mmCIF file with all atom_site columns, C-alpha atoms in Angstrom:
data_model
loop_
_atom_site.group_PDB
_atom_site.id
_atom_site.type_symbol
_atom_site.label_atom_id
_atom_site.label_alt_id
_atom_site.label_comp_id
_atom_site.label_asym_id
_atom_site.label_entity_id
_atom_site.label_seq_id
_atom_site.pdbx_PDB_ins_code
_atom_site.Cartn_x
_atom_site.Cartn_y
_atom_site.Cartn_z
_atom_site.occupancy
_atom_site.B_iso_or_equiv
_atom_site.pdbx_formal_charge
_atom_site.auth_seq_id
_atom_site.auth_comp_id
_atom_site.auth_asym_id
_atom_site.auth_atom_id
_atom_site.pdbx_PDB_model_num
ATOM 1   C CA . UNK A 1 1   ? 240.884 -10.364 46.719 1.00 84.00 ? 184 UNK A CA 1
ATOM 2   C CA . UNK A 1 2   ? 237.422 -12.180 48.614 1.00 85.00 ? 185 UNK A CA 1
ATOM 3   C CA . UNK A 1 3   ? 239.921 -15.412 49.373 1.00 93.00 ? 186 UNK A CA 1
ATOM 4   C CA . UNK A 1 4   ? 237.522 -17.484 47.118 1.00 97.00 ? 187 UNK A CA 1
ATOM 5   C CA . UNK A 1 5   ? 239.475 -18.805 44.380 1.00 97.00 ? 188 UNK A CA 1
ATOM 6   C CA . UNK A 1 6   ? 237.434 -20.115 41.260 1.00 97.00 ? 189 UNK A CA 1
ATOM 7   C CA . UNK A 1 7   ? 239.099 -22.023 37.908 1.00 96.00 ? 190 UNK A CA 1
ATOM 8   C CA . UNK A 1 8   ? 239.023 -21.475 35.201 1.00 97.00 ? 191 UNK A CA 1
ATOM 9   C CA . UNK A 1 9   ? 238.284 -18.112 34.913 1.00 96.00 ? 192 UNK A CA 1
ATOM 10  C CA . UNK A 1 10  ? 236.853 -18.568 31.398 1.00 96.00 ? 193 UNK A CA 1
ATOM 11  C CA . UNK A 1 11  ? 235.642 -21.592 29.523 1.00 97.00 ? 194 UNK A CA 1
ATOM 12  C CA . UNK A 1 12  ? 234.824 -22.243 25.550 1.00 97.00 ? 195 UNK A CA 1
ATOM 13  C CA . UNK A 1 13  ? 232.876 -25.658 24.904 1.00 97.00 ? 196 UNK A CA 1
ATOM 14  C CA . UNK A 1 14  ? 230.840 -26.941 22.349 1.00 97.00 ? 197 UNK A CA 1
ATOM 15  C CA . UNK A 1 15  ? 227.520 -28.574 23.056 1.00 97.00 ? 198 UNK A CA 1
ATOM 16  C CA . UNK A 1 16  ? 226.691 -31.574 24.500 1.00 97.00 ? 199 UNK A CA 1
ATOM 17  C CA . UNK A 1 17  ? 229.484 -31.435 26.245 1.00 97.00 ? 200 UNK A CA 1
ATOM 18  C CA . UNK A 1 18  ? 230.877 -31.979 30.086 1.00 97.00 ? 201 UNK A CA 1
ATOM 19  C CA . UNK A 1 19  ? 232.359 -29.324 31.896 1.00 97.00 ? 202 UNK A CA 1
ATOM 20  C CA . UNK A 1 20  ? 234.031 -28.854 35.768 1.00 98.00 ? 203 UNK A CA 1
ATOM 21  C CA . UNK A 1 21  ? 234.337 -25.883 37.753 1.00 98.00 ? 204 UNK A CA 1
ATOM 22  C CA . UNK A 1 22  ? 236.198 -25.900 40.366 1.00 98.00 ? 205 UNK A CA 1
ATOM 23  C CA . UNK A 1 23  ? 236.147 -23.480 43.432 1.00 98.00 ? 206 UNK A CA 1
ATOM 24  C CA . UNK A 1 24  ? 238.199 -23.101 46.764 1.00 97.00 ? 207 UNK A CA 1
ATOM 25  C CA . UNK A 1 25  ? 236.644 -21.285 49.622 1.00 96.00 ? 208 UNK A CA 1
ATOM 26  C CA . UNK A 1 26  ? 238.035 -19.122 52.007 1.00 95.00 ? 209 UNK A CA 1
ATOM 27  C CA . UNK A 1 27  ? 239.854 -20.527 54.581 1.00 93.00 ? 210 UNK A CA 1
ATOM 28  C CA . UNK A 1 28  ? 238.127 -21.824 57.522 1.00 88.00 ? 211 UNK A CA 1
ATOM 29  C CA . UNK A 1 29  ? 234.504 -21.458 55.986 1.00 91.00 ? 212 UNK A CA 1
ATOM 30  C CA . UNK A 1 30  ? 232.815 -24.679 55.655 1.00 89.00 ? 213 UNK A CA 1
ATOM 31  C CA . UNK A 1 31  ? 229.797 -23.482 53.619 1.00 90.00 ? 214 UNK A CA 1
ATOM 32  C CA . UNK A 1 32  ? 230.062 -22.942 49.915 1.00 94.00 ? 215 UNK A CA 1
ATOM 33  C CA . UNK A 1 33  ? 227.291 -21.843 47.309 1.00 95.00 ? 216 UNK A CA 1
ATOM 34  C CA . UNK A 1 34  ? 227.038 -22.061 43.595 1.00 96.00 ? 217 UNK A CA 1
ATOM 35  C CA . UNK A 1 35  ? 225.521 -19.208 42.037 1.00 96.00 ? 218 UNK A CA 1
ATOM 36  C CA . UNK A 1 36  ? 224.352 -19.027 37.842 1.00 96.00 ? 219 UNK A CA 1
ATOM 37  C CA . UNK A 1 37  ? 224.370 -15.277 36.763 1.00 93.00 ? 220 UNK A CA 1
ATOM 38  C CA . UNK A 1 38  ? 222.695 -15.452 33.008 1.00 88.00 ? 221 UNK A CA 1
ATOM 39  C CA . UNK A 1 39  ? 222.189 -12.534 30.688 1.00 79.00 ? 222 UNK A CA 1
ATOM 40  C CA . UNK A 1 40  ? 219.714 -9.793  32.306 1.00 70.00 ? 223 UNK A CA 1
ATOM 41  C CA . UNK A 1 41  ? 219.121 -11.845 35.322 1.00 76.00 ? 224 UNK A CA 1
ATOM 42  C CA . UNK A 1 42  ? 220.509 -11.935 39.121 1.00 79.00 ? 225 UNK A CA 1
ATOM 43  C CA . UNK A 1 43  ? 221.847 -13.969 40.259 1.00 90.00 ? 226 UNK A CA 1
ATOM 44  C CA . UNK A 1 44  ? 220.474 -17.343 40.805 1.00 93.00 ? 227 UNK A CA 1
ATOM 45  C CA . UNK A 1 45  ? 221.063 -19.817 43.732 1.00 93.00 ? 228 UNK A CA 1
ATOM 46  C CA . UNK A 1 46  ? 221.945 -22.899 42.569 1.00 95.00 ? 229 UNK A CA 1
ATOM 47  C CA . UNK A 1 47  ? 222.952 -25.400 45.436 1.00 94.00 ? 230 UNK A CA 1
ATOM 48  C CA . UNK A 1 48  ? 224.723 -24.913 48.892 1.00 92.00 ? 231 UNK A CA 1
ATOM 49  C CA . UNK A 1 49  ? 227.404 -27.330 50.899 1.00 92.00 ? 232 UNK A CA 1
ATOM 50  C CA . UNK A 1 50  ? 227.732 -27.257 54.391 1.00 88.00 ? 233 UNK A CA 1
ATOM 51  C CA . UNK A 1 51  ? 231.092 -28.950 55.117 1.00 89.00 ? 234 UNK A CA 1
ATOM 52  C CA . UNK A 1 52  ? 230.961 -32.013 52.602 1.00 92.00 ? 235 UNK A CA 1
ATOM 53  C CA . UNK A 1 53  ? 226.973 -32.496 52.666 1.00 91.00 ? 236 UNK A CA 1
ATOM 54  C CA . UNK A 1 54  ? 224.319 -30.773 50.378 1.00 92.00 ? 237 UNK A CA 1
ATOM 55  C CA . UNK A 1 55  ? 222.332 -28.240 52.410 1.00 87.00 ? 238 UNK A CA 1
ATOM 56  C CA . UNK A 1 56  ? 220.207 -26.596 50.098 1.00 87.00 ? 239 UNK A CA 1
ATOM 57  C CA . UNK A 1 57  ? 219.044 -26.568 46.344 1.00 90.00 ? 240 UNK A CA 1
ATOM 58  C CA . UNK A 1 58  ? 217.995 -24.189 44.192 1.00 90.00 ? 241 UNK A CA 1
ATOM 59  C CA . UNK A 1 59  ? 216.641 -24.292 40.773 1.00 84.00 ? 242 UNK A CA 1
ATOM 60  C CA . UNK A 1 60  ? 220.037 -26.412 39.719 1.00 93.00 ? 243 UNK A CA 1
ATOM 61  C CA . UNK A 1 61  ? 219.106 -29.049 36.562 1.00 94.00 ? 244 UNK A CA 1
ATOM 62  C CA . UNK A 1 62  ? 219.305 -32.424 36.684 1.00 95.00 ? 245 UNK A CA 1
ATOM 63  C CA . UNK A 1 63  ? 222.341 -31.759 34.088 1.00 96.00 ? 246 UNK A CA 1
ATOM 64  C CA . UNK A 1 64  ? 223.664 -29.659 36.687 1.00 97.00 ? 247 UNK A CA 1
ATOM 65  C CA . UNK A 1 65  ? 225.745 -31.963 39.724 1.00 96.00 ? 248 UNK A CA 1
ATOM 66  C CA . UNK A 1 66  ? 228.082 -30.179 42.837 1.00 97.00 ? 249 UNK A CA 1
ATOM 67  C CA . UNK A 1 67  ? 230.176 -31.957 45.266 1.00 97.00 ? 250 UNK A CA 1
ATOM 68  C CA . UNK A 1 68  ? 232.483 -30.867 48.149 1.00 97.00 ? 251 UNK A CA 1
ATOM 69  C CA . UNK A 1 69  ? 235.267 -32.787 49.041 1.00 96.00 ? 252 UNK A CA 1
ATOM 70  C CA . UNK A 1 70  ? 237.149 -33.116 52.318 1.00 95.00 ? 253 UNK A CA 1
ATOM 71  C CA . UNK A 1 71  ? 239.440 -30.219 51.858 1.00 95.00 ? 254 UNK A CA 1
ATOM 72  C CA . UNK A 1 72  ? 236.150 -28.185 51.568 1.00 95.00 ? 255 UNK A CA 1
ATOM 73  C CA . UNK A 1 73  ? 236.638 -27.505 47.502 1.00 96.00 ? 256 UNK A CA 1
ATOM 74  C CA . UNK A 1 74  ? 234.006 -28.196 44.965 1.00 98.00 ? 257 UNK A CA 1
ATOM 75  C CA . UNK A 1 75  ? 233.183 -28.961 42.051 1.00 98.00 ? 258 UNK A CA 1
ATOM 76  C CA . UNK A 1 76  ? 230.437 -27.919 39.614 1.00 98.00 ? 259 UNK A CA 1
ATOM 77  C CA . UNK A 1 77  ? 229.860 -30.582 36.553 1.00 98.00 ? 260 UNK A CA 1
ATOM 78  C CA . UNK A 1 78  ? 227.765 -29.584 34.083 1.00 97.00 ? 261 UNK A CA 1
ATOM 79  C CA . UNK A 1 79  ? 226.823 -31.959 31.477 1.00 97.00 ? 262 UNK A CA 1
ATOM 80  C CA . UNK A 1 80  ? 225.039 -31.959 27.934 1.00 97.00 ? 263 UNK A CA 1
ATOM 81  C CA . UNK A 1 81  ? 225.733 -28.553 27.885 1.00 97.00 ? 264 UNK A CA 1
ATOM 82  C CA . UNK A 1 82  ? 222.899 -26.319 25.975 1.00 96.00 ? 265 UNK A CA 1
ATOM 83  C CA . UNK A 1 83  ? 223.590 -22.590 24.336 1.00 95.00 ? 266 UNK A CA 1
ATOM 84  C CA . UNK A 1 84  ? 221.666 -21.547 27.100 1.00 93.00 ? 267 UNK A CA 1
ATOM 85  C CA . UNK A 1 85  ? 223.624 -22.780 30.121 1.00 95.00 ? 268 UNK A CA 1
ATOM 86  C CA . UNK A 1 86  ? 226.409 -20.166 28.713 1.00 96.00 ? 269 UNK A CA 1
ATOM 87  C CA . UNK A 1 87  ? 226.379 -18.249 31.836 1.00 95.00 ? 270 UNK A CA 1
ATOM 88  C CA . UNK A 1 88  ? 228.716 -16.486 34.773 1.00 96.00 ? 271 UNK A CA 1
ATOM 89  C CA . UNK A 1 89  ? 228.708 -19.372 37.494 1.00 97.00 ? 272 UNK A CA 1
ATOM 90  C CA . UNK A 1 90  ? 230.154 -18.193 40.842 1.00 97.00 ? 273 UNK A CA 1
ATOM 91  C CA . UNK A 1 91  ? 231.226 -19.560 43.925 1.00 97.00 ? 274 UNK A CA 1
ATOM 92  C CA . UNK A 1 92  ? 231.040 -18.503 47.613 1.00 96.00 ? 275 UNK A CA 1
ATOM 93  C CA . UNK A 1 93  ? 231.810 -18.965 51.146 1.00 94.00 ? 276 UNK A CA 1
ATOM 94  C CA . UNK A 1 94  ? 230.722 -17.995 54.129 1.00 89.00 ? 277 UNK A CA 1
ATOM 95  C CA . UNK A 1 95  ? 231.643 -18.185 57.658 1.00 83.00 ? 278 UNK A CA 1
ATOM 96  C CA . UNK A 1 96  ? 230.078 -19.950 60.553 1.00 76.00 ? 279 UNK A CA 1
ATOM 97  C CA . UNK A 1 97  ? 229.039 -17.640 63.098 1.00 69.00 ? 280 UNK A CA 1
ATOM 98  C CA . UNK A 1 98  ? 230.942 -18.146 66.391 1.00 64.00 ? 281 UNK A CA 1
ATOM 99  C CA . UNK A 1 99  ? 228.555 -18.765 69.346 1.00 61.00 ? 282 UNK A CA 1
ATOM 100 C CA . UNK A 1 100 ? 225.668 -19.155 67.257 1.00 64.00 ? 283 UNK A CA 1
ATOM 101 C CA . UNK A 1 101 ? 225.649 -23.389 67.239 1.00 62.00 ? 284 UNK A CA 1
ATOM 102 C CA . UNK A 1 102 ? 226.198 -23.599 64.213 1.00 62.00 ? 285 UNK A CA 1
ATOM 103 C CA . UNK A 1 103 ? 224.612 -20.734 62.254 1.00 66.00 ? 286 UNK A CA 1
ATOM 104 C CA . UNK A 1 104 ? 225.910 -19.731 58.497 1.00 67.00 ? 287 UNK A CA 1
ATOM 105 C CA . UNK A 1 105 ? 226.354 -15.796 57.957 1.00 72.00 ? 288 UNK A CA 1
ATOM 106 C CA . UNK A 1 106 ? 224.070 -14.667 54.994 1.00 76.00 ? 289 UNK A CA 1
ATOM 107 C CA . UNK A 1 107 ? 227.484 -12.735 54.510 1.00 85.00 ? 290 UNK A CA 1
ATOM 108 C CA . UNK A 1 108 ? 228.957 -14.447 51.266 1.00 91.00 ? 291 UNK A CA 1
ATOM 109 C CA . UNK A 1 109 ? 232.554 -14.083 49.705 1.00 94.00 ? 292 UNK A CA 1
ATOM 110 C CA . UNK A 1 110 ? 232.290 -14.453 46.240 1.00 96.00 ? 293 UNK A CA 1
ATOM 111 C CA . UNK A 1 111 ? 234.651 -15.590 43.862 1.00 97.00 ? 294 UNK A CA 1
ATOM 112 C CA . UNK A 1 112 ? 235.518 -13.651 40.790 1.00 96.00 ? 295 UNK A CA 1
ATOM 113 C CA . UNK A 1 113 ? 233.727 -16.307 38.420 1.00 96.00 ? 296 UNK A CA 1
ATOM 114 C CA . UNK A 1 114 ? 233.741 -18.800 35.648 1.00 97.00 ? 297 UNK A CA 1
ATOM 115 C CA . UNK A 1 115 ? 232.818 -17.518 32.064 1.00 96.00 ? 298 UNK A CA 1
ATOM 116 C CA . UNK A 1 116 ? 231.419 -19.973 30.343 1.00 97.00 ? 299 UNK A CA 1
ATOM 117 C CA . UNK A 1 117 ? 230.463 -20.066 26.694 1.00 96.00 ? 300 UNK A CA 1
ATOM 118 C CA . UNK A 1 118 ? 228.854 -22.756 25.026 1.00 96.00 ? 301 UNK A CA 1
ATOM 119 C CA . UNK A 1 119 ? 229.137 -22.377 20.835 1.00 95.00 ? 302 UNK A CA 1
ATOM 120 C CA . UNK B 2 1   ? 208.561 -15.226 39.527 1.00 69.00 ? 44  UNK B CA 1
ATOM 121 C CA . UNK B 2 2   ? 210.826 -12.750 40.463 1.00 81.00 ? 45  UNK B CA 1
ATOM 122 C CA . UNK B 2 3   ? 211.130 -12.471 43.836 1.00 92.00 ? 46  UNK B CA 1
ATOM 123 C CA . UNK B 2 4   ? 212.952 -9.871  44.622 1.00 95.00 ? 47  UNK B CA 1
ATOM 124 C CA . UNK B 2 5   ? 212.853 -6.468  41.737 1.00 95.00 ? 48  UNK B CA 1
ATOM 125 C CA . UNK B 2 6   ? 215.198 -4.134  41.165 1.00 95.00 ? 49  UNK B CA 1
ATOM 126 C CA . UNK B 2 7   ? 212.984 -2.024  38.462 1.00 91.00 ? 50  UNK B CA 1
ATOM 127 C CA . UNK B 2 8   ? 216.004 0.470   37.463 1.00 94.00 ? 51  UNK B CA 1
ATOM 128 C CA . UNK B 2 9   ? 218.264 -1.496  35.204 1.00 93.00 ? 52  UNK B CA 1
ATOM 129 C CA . UNK B 2 10  ? 220.767 1.661   35.639 1.00 96.00 ? 53  UNK B CA 1
ATOM 130 C CA . UNK B 2 11  ? 221.110 5.535   37.664 1.00 97.00 ? 54  UNK B CA 1
ATOM 131 C CA . UNK B 2 12  ? 223.060 7.893   36.143 1.00 98.00 ? 55  UNK B CA 1
ATOM 132 C CA . UNK B 2 13  ? 224.533 10.510  39.392 1.00 98.00 ? 56  UNK B CA 1
ATOM 133 C CA . UNK B 2 14  ? 226.632 13.526  39.473 1.00 97.00 ? 57  UNK B CA 1
ATOM 134 C CA . UNK B 2 15  ? 229.648 13.172  41.776 1.00 97.00 ? 58  UNK B CA 1
ATOM 135 C CA . UNK B 2 16  ? 228.970 14.643  45.365 1.00 97.00 ? 59  UNK B CA 1
ATOM 136 C CA . UNK B 2 17  ? 225.398 14.243  44.890 1.00 97.00 ? 60  UNK B CA 1
ATOM 137 C CA . UNK B 2 18  ? 223.214 11.230  46.495 1.00 98.00 ? 61  UNK B CA 1
ATOM 138 C CA . UNK B 2 19  ? 222.207 7.906   44.719 1.00 98.00 ? 62  UNK B CA 1
ATOM 139 C CA . UNK B 2 20  ? 219.111 6.003   45.782 1.00 98.00 ? 63  UNK B CA 1
ATOM 140 C CA . UNK B 2 21  ? 218.717 2.567   44.673 1.00 98.00 ? 64  UNK B CA 1
ATOM 141 C CA . UNK B 2 22  ? 215.240 0.738   45.183 1.00 98.00 ? 65  UNK B CA 1
ATOM 142 C CA . UNK B 2 23  ? 214.445 -2.589  45.209 1.00 97.00 ? 66  UNK B CA 1
ATOM 143 C CA . UNK B 2 24  ? 210.988 -4.385  46.302 1.00 97.00 ? 67  UNK B CA 1
ATOM 144 C CA . UNK B 2 25  ? 210.356 -7.769  47.029 1.00 97.00 ? 68  UNK B CA 1
ATOM 145 C CA . UNK B 2 26  ? 206.919 -9.746  46.922 1.00 96.00 ? 69  UNK B CA 1
ATOM 146 C CA . UNK B 2 27  ? 208.250 -12.411 49.406 1.00 92.00 ? 70  UNK B CA 1
ATOM 147 C CA . UNK B 2 28  ? 206.632 -11.636 53.000 1.00 92.00 ? 71  UNK B CA 1
ATOM 148 C CA . UNK B 2 29  ? 208.822 -14.295 54.460 1.00 90.00 ? 72  UNK B CA 1
ATOM 149 C CA . UNK B 2 30  ? 212.142 -12.535 53.386 1.00 92.00 ? 73  UNK B CA 1
ATOM 150 C CA . UNK B 2 31  ? 213.671 -11.357 56.781 1.00 89.00 ? 74  UNK B CA 1
ATOM 151 C CA . UNK B 2 32  ? 216.896 -10.253 56.078 1.00 90.00 ? 75  UNK B CA 1
ATOM 152 C CA . UNK B 2 33  ? 218.479 -7.995  53.312 1.00 94.00 ? 76  UNK B CA 1
ATOM 153 C CA . UNK B 2 34  ? 221.480 -7.386  51.784 1.00 94.00 ? 77  UNK B CA 1
ATOM 154 C CA . UNK B 2 35  ? 223.327 -5.078  48.879 1.00 97.00 ? 78  UNK B CA 1
ATOM 155 C CA . UNK B 2 36  ? 226.117 -6.245  47.264 1.00 96.00 ? 79  UNK B CA 1
ATOM 156 C CA . UNK B 2 37  ? 228.483 -4.438  45.116 1.00 97.00 ? 80  UNK B CA 1
ATOM 157 C CA . UNK B 2 38  ? 230.060 -5.791  41.625 1.00 95.00 ? 81  UNK B CA 1
ATOM 158 C CA . UNK B 2 39  ? 232.502 -4.129  39.587 1.00 95.00 ? 82  UNK B CA 1
ATOM 159 C CA . UNK B 2 40  ? 233.407 -6.380  36.201 1.00 91.00 ? 83  UNK B CA 1
ATOM 160 C CA . UNK B 2 41  ? 235.445 -8.972  36.348 1.00 88.00 ? 84  UNK B CA 1
ATOM 161 C CA . UNK B 2 42  ? 235.324 -9.547  40.244 1.00 92.00 ? 85  UNK B CA 1
ATOM 162 C CA . UNK B 2 43  ? 232.499 -10.945 41.824 1.00 94.00 ? 86  UNK B CA 1
ATOM 163 C CA . UNK B 2 44  ? 230.063 -9.168  44.222 1.00 95.00 ? 87  UNK B CA 1
ATOM 164 C CA . UNK B 2 45  ? 231.133 -7.466  47.165 1.00 95.00 ? 88  UNK B CA 1
ATOM 165 C CA . UNK B 2 46  ? 228.854 -7.326  50.200 1.00 93.00 ? 89  UNK B CA 1
ATOM 166 C CA . UNK B 2 47  ? 228.385 -3.559  51.194 1.00 95.00 ? 90  UNK B CA 1
ATOM 167 C CA . UNK B 2 48  ? 225.295 -3.624  54.071 1.00 95.00 ? 91  UNK B CA 1
ATOM 168 C CA . UNK B 2 49  ? 222.500 -5.352  55.492 1.00 92.00 ? 92  UNK B CA 1
ATOM 169 C CA . UNK B 2 50  ? 219.155 -5.296  57.356 1.00 93.00 ? 93  UNK B CA 1
ATOM 170 C CA . UNK B 2 51  ? 217.400 -7.137  59.645 1.00 90.00 ? 94  UNK B CA 1
ATOM 171 C CA . UNK B 2 52  ? 213.437 -6.665  59.423 1.00 91.00 ? 95  UNK B CA 1
ATOM 172 C CA . UNK B 2 53  ? 213.464 -6.292  62.845 1.00 91.00 ? 96  UNK B CA 1
ATOM 173 C CA . UNK B 2 54  ? 214.788 -2.334  61.611 1.00 93.00 ? 97  UNK B CA 1
ATOM 174 C CA . UNK B 2 55  ? 213.624 -0.014  59.197 1.00 94.00 ? 98  UNK B CA 1
ATOM 175 C CA . UNK B 2 56  ? 217.322 1.481   58.830 1.00 96.00 ? 99  UNK B CA 1
ATOM 176 C CA . UNK B 2 57  ? 221.074 0.412   58.956 1.00 96.00 ? 100 UNK B CA 1
ATOM 177 C CA . UNK B 2 58  ? 223.808 3.077   58.508 1.00 96.00 ? 101 UNK B CA 1
ATOM 178 C CA . UNK B 2 59  ? 227.694 2.218   57.592 1.00 95.00 ? 102 UNK B CA 1
ATOM 179 C CA . UNK B 2 60  ? 229.514 5.400   56.745 1.00 97.00 ? 103 UNK B CA 1
ATOM 180 C CA . UNK B 2 61  ? 228.010 7.104   53.317 1.00 97.00 ? 104 UNK B CA 1
ATOM 181 C CA . UNK B 2 62  ? 225.784 3.781   53.358 1.00 98.00 ? 105 UNK B CA 1
ATOM 182 C CA . UNK B 2 63  ? 222.400 3.630   54.453 1.00 98.00 ? 106 UNK B CA 1
ATOM 183 C CA . UNK B 2 64  ? 219.562 1.151   53.610 1.00 98.00 ? 107 UNK B CA 1
ATOM 184 C CA . UNK B 2 65  ? 216.252 1.785   54.754 1.00 98.00 ? 108 UNK B CA 1
ATOM 185 C CA . UNK B 2 66  ? 213.614 -1.025  55.073 1.00 97.00 ? 109 UNK B CA 1
ATOM 186 C CA . UNK B 2 67  ? 209.888 -0.657  54.699 1.00 97.00 ? 110 UNK B CA 1
ATOM 187 C CA . UNK B 2 68  ? 208.295 -3.577  55.752 1.00 95.00 ? 111 UNK B CA 1
ATOM 188 C CA . UNK B 2 69  ? 204.731 -2.755  54.994 1.00 95.00 ? 112 UNK B CA 1
ATOM 189 C CA . UNK B 2 70  ? 205.664 -1.635  51.193 1.00 96.00 ? 113 UNK B CA 1
ATOM 190 C CA . UNK B 2 71  ? 208.125 -4.560  50.917 1.00 97.00 ? 114 UNK B CA 1
ATOM 191 C CA . UNK B 2 72  ? 210.427 -2.091  49.637 1.00 97.00 ? 115 UNK B CA 1
ATOM 192 C CA . UNK B 2 73  ? 213.966 -1.269  50.626 1.00 97.00 ? 116 UNK B CA 1
ATOM 193 C CA . UNK B 2 74  ? 216.711 1.249   49.432 1.00 98.00 ? 117 UNK B CA 1
ATOM 194 C CA . UNK B 2 75  ? 220.000 2.045   48.907 1.00 98.00 ? 118 UNK B CA 1
ATOM 195 C CA . UNK B 2 76  ? 221.329 5.810   49.777 1.00 98.00 ? 119 UNK B CA 1
ATOM 196 C CA . UNK B 2 77  ? 224.858 6.617   49.144 1.00 98.00 ? 120 UNK B CA 1
ATOM 197 C CA . UNK B 2 78  ? 225.990 10.037  50.064 1.00 97.00 ? 121 UNK B CA 1
ATOM 198 C CA . UNK B 2 79  ? 227.857 11.360  48.681 1.00 97.00 ? 122 UNK B CA 1
ATOM 199 C CA . UNK B 2 80  ? 228.504 9.244   45.521 1.00 98.00 ? 123 UNK B CA 1
ATOM 200 C CA . UNK B 2 81  ? 231.856 9.259   44.421 1.00 97.00 ? 124 UNK B CA 1
ATOM 201 C CA . UNK B 2 82  ? 233.093 8.162   41.032 1.00 97.00 ? 125 UNK B CA 1
ATOM 202 C CA . UNK B 2 83  ? 235.139 4.632   42.830 1.00 96.00 ? 126 UNK B CA 1
ATOM 203 C CA . UNK B 2 84  ? 231.208 3.908   43.802 1.00 97.00 ? 127 UNK B CA 1
ATOM 204 C CA . UNK B 2 85  ? 230.572 3.128   39.648 1.00 97.00 ? 128 UNK B CA 1
ATOM 205 C CA . UNK B 2 86  ? 229.590 -0.813  39.613 1.00 97.00 ? 129 UNK B CA 1
ATOM 206 C CA . UNK B 2 87  ? 226.306 -2.952  40.032 1.00 96.00 ? 130 UNK B CA 1
ATOM 207 C CA . UNK B 2 88  ? 224.633 -2.970  42.791 1.00 97.00 ? 131 UNK B CA 1
ATOM 208 C CA . UNK B 2 89  ? 222.733 -6.236  44.131 1.00 96.00 ? 132 UNK B CA 1
ATOM 209 C CA . UNK B 2 90  ? 219.714 -6.174  46.504 1.00 96.00 ? 133 UNK B CA 1
ATOM 210 C CA . UNK B 2 91  ? 219.332 -9.603  48.089 1.00 95.00 ? 134 UNK B CA 1
ATOM 211 C CA . UNK B 2 92  ? 217.098 -11.044 50.542 1.00 93.00 ? 135 UNK B CA 1
ATOM 212 C CA . UNK B 2 93  ? 216.947 -14.328 52.650 1.00 89.00 ? 136 UNK B CA 1
ATOM 213 C CA . UNK B 2 94  ? 214.655 -16.161 54.671 1.00 84.00 ? 137 UNK B CA 1
ATOM 214 C CA . UNK B 2 95  ? 215.919 -16.660 57.925 1.00 73.00 ? 138 UNK B CA 1
ATOM 215 C CA . UNK B 2 96  ? 212.807 -18.484 59.509 1.00 66.00 ? 139 UNK B CA 1
ATOM 216 C CA . UNK B 2 97  ? 213.210 -21.158 57.252 1.00 61.00 ? 140 UNK B CA 1
ATOM 217 C CA . UNK B 2 98  ? 216.041 -22.503 59.328 1.00 59.00 ? 141 UNK B CA 1
ATOM 218 C CA . UNK B 2 99  ? 220.099 -22.345 59.586 1.00 55.00 ? 142 UNK B CA 1
ATOM 219 C CA . UNK B 2 100 ? 220.728 -24.185 56.577 1.00 54.00 ? 143 UNK B CA 1
ATOM 220 C CA . UNK B 2 101 ? 218.798 -21.744 54.020 1.00 56.00 ? 144 UNK B CA 1
ATOM 221 C CA . UNK B 2 102 ? 221.701 -18.957 55.885 1.00 62.00 ? 145 UNK B CA 1
ATOM 222 C CA . UNK B 2 103 ? 223.174 -17.594 52.265 1.00 70.00 ? 146 UNK B CA 1
ATOM 223 C CA . UNK B 2 104 ? 220.365 -19.140 50.245 1.00 82.00 ? 147 UNK B CA 1
ATOM 224 C CA . UNK B 2 105 ? 220.099 -15.455 49.004 1.00 89.00 ? 148 UNK B CA 1
ATOM 225 C CA . UNK B 2 106 ? 217.603 -14.416 46.445 1.00 92.00 ? 149 UNK B CA 1
ATOM 226 C CA . UNK B 2 107 ? 219.395 -11.511 44.583 1.00 93.00 ? 150 UNK B CA 1
ATOM 227 C CA . UNK B 2 108 ? 217.581 -8.859  42.133 1.00 94.00 ? 151 UNK B CA 1
ATOM 228 C CA . UNK B 2 109 ? 218.555 -7.991  38.322 1.00 93.00 ? 152 UNK B CA 1
ATOM 229 C CA . UNK B 2 110 ? 221.171 -5.558  39.637 1.00 94.00 ? 153 UNK B CA 1
ATOM 230 C CA . UNK B 2 111 ? 221.269 -1.917  39.070 1.00 96.00 ? 154 UNK B CA 1
ATOM 231 C CA . UNK B 2 112 ? 224.193 -0.008  37.092 1.00 96.00 ? 155 UNK B CA 1
ATOM 232 C CA . UNK B 2 113 ? 225.371 3.033   39.172 1.00 98.00 ? 156 UNK B CA 1
ATOM 233 C CA . UNK B 2 114 ? 227.546 5.507   37.238 1.00 98.00 ? 157 UNK B CA 1
ATOM 234 C CA . UNK B 2 115 ? 228.755 8.262   39.124 1.00 97.00 ? 158 UNK B CA 1
ATOM 235 C CA . UNK B 2 116 ? 229.796 11.326  36.998 1.00 96.00 ? 159 UNK B CA 1
ATOM 236 C CA . UNK B 2 117 ? 233.270 13.541  38.037 1.00 93.00 ? 160 UNK B CA 1
#
């Protein structure tokens, strides 16, 4: 158990709909990441939050948005869904390395993912 | 543009033998590399990492080798065990891009390792 919780585990929806994926990071981790894994693709970085603020953005579509709340949980919102959005969405968190002035560890702890199927 | 590539989709090995998983990268700015292992229905878990200032890092049965000039790294598992059967992902990051980029990893497509008893 990585300590990162993602809900729901599975989500089936129709094209054009909007869904919200939820992530609770490990206790004490301030950094949250979202990754997408499509068929035959490696994990693609979407977005990173640190203590409530957006820190880095990857190839995230404009139809997608995310936020991190004061309790550090994060949500990924996917709207106007298309068939190609079907994928496994992972959330990860990482600790800040003590004594480094806030450097975040690359050692990510991943949740078990949300499998999104758009029909 | 696939900056991190794992050209072998799958690898099959006999128990007790060596497993060698390979990874190539194209971005010369990458300076930190990691391997993750993923079992079905679970998220990836960190296995081992290496900084670009080193060419080898060992942790028990797992050793990662880095050849910067060739932009190539490999993961050696010796001896391989059936419990090692999983998908292995290679990942890279650019620490010089600044602290906010840590954790923004670029992953390969993964290699499915099957270790036969």
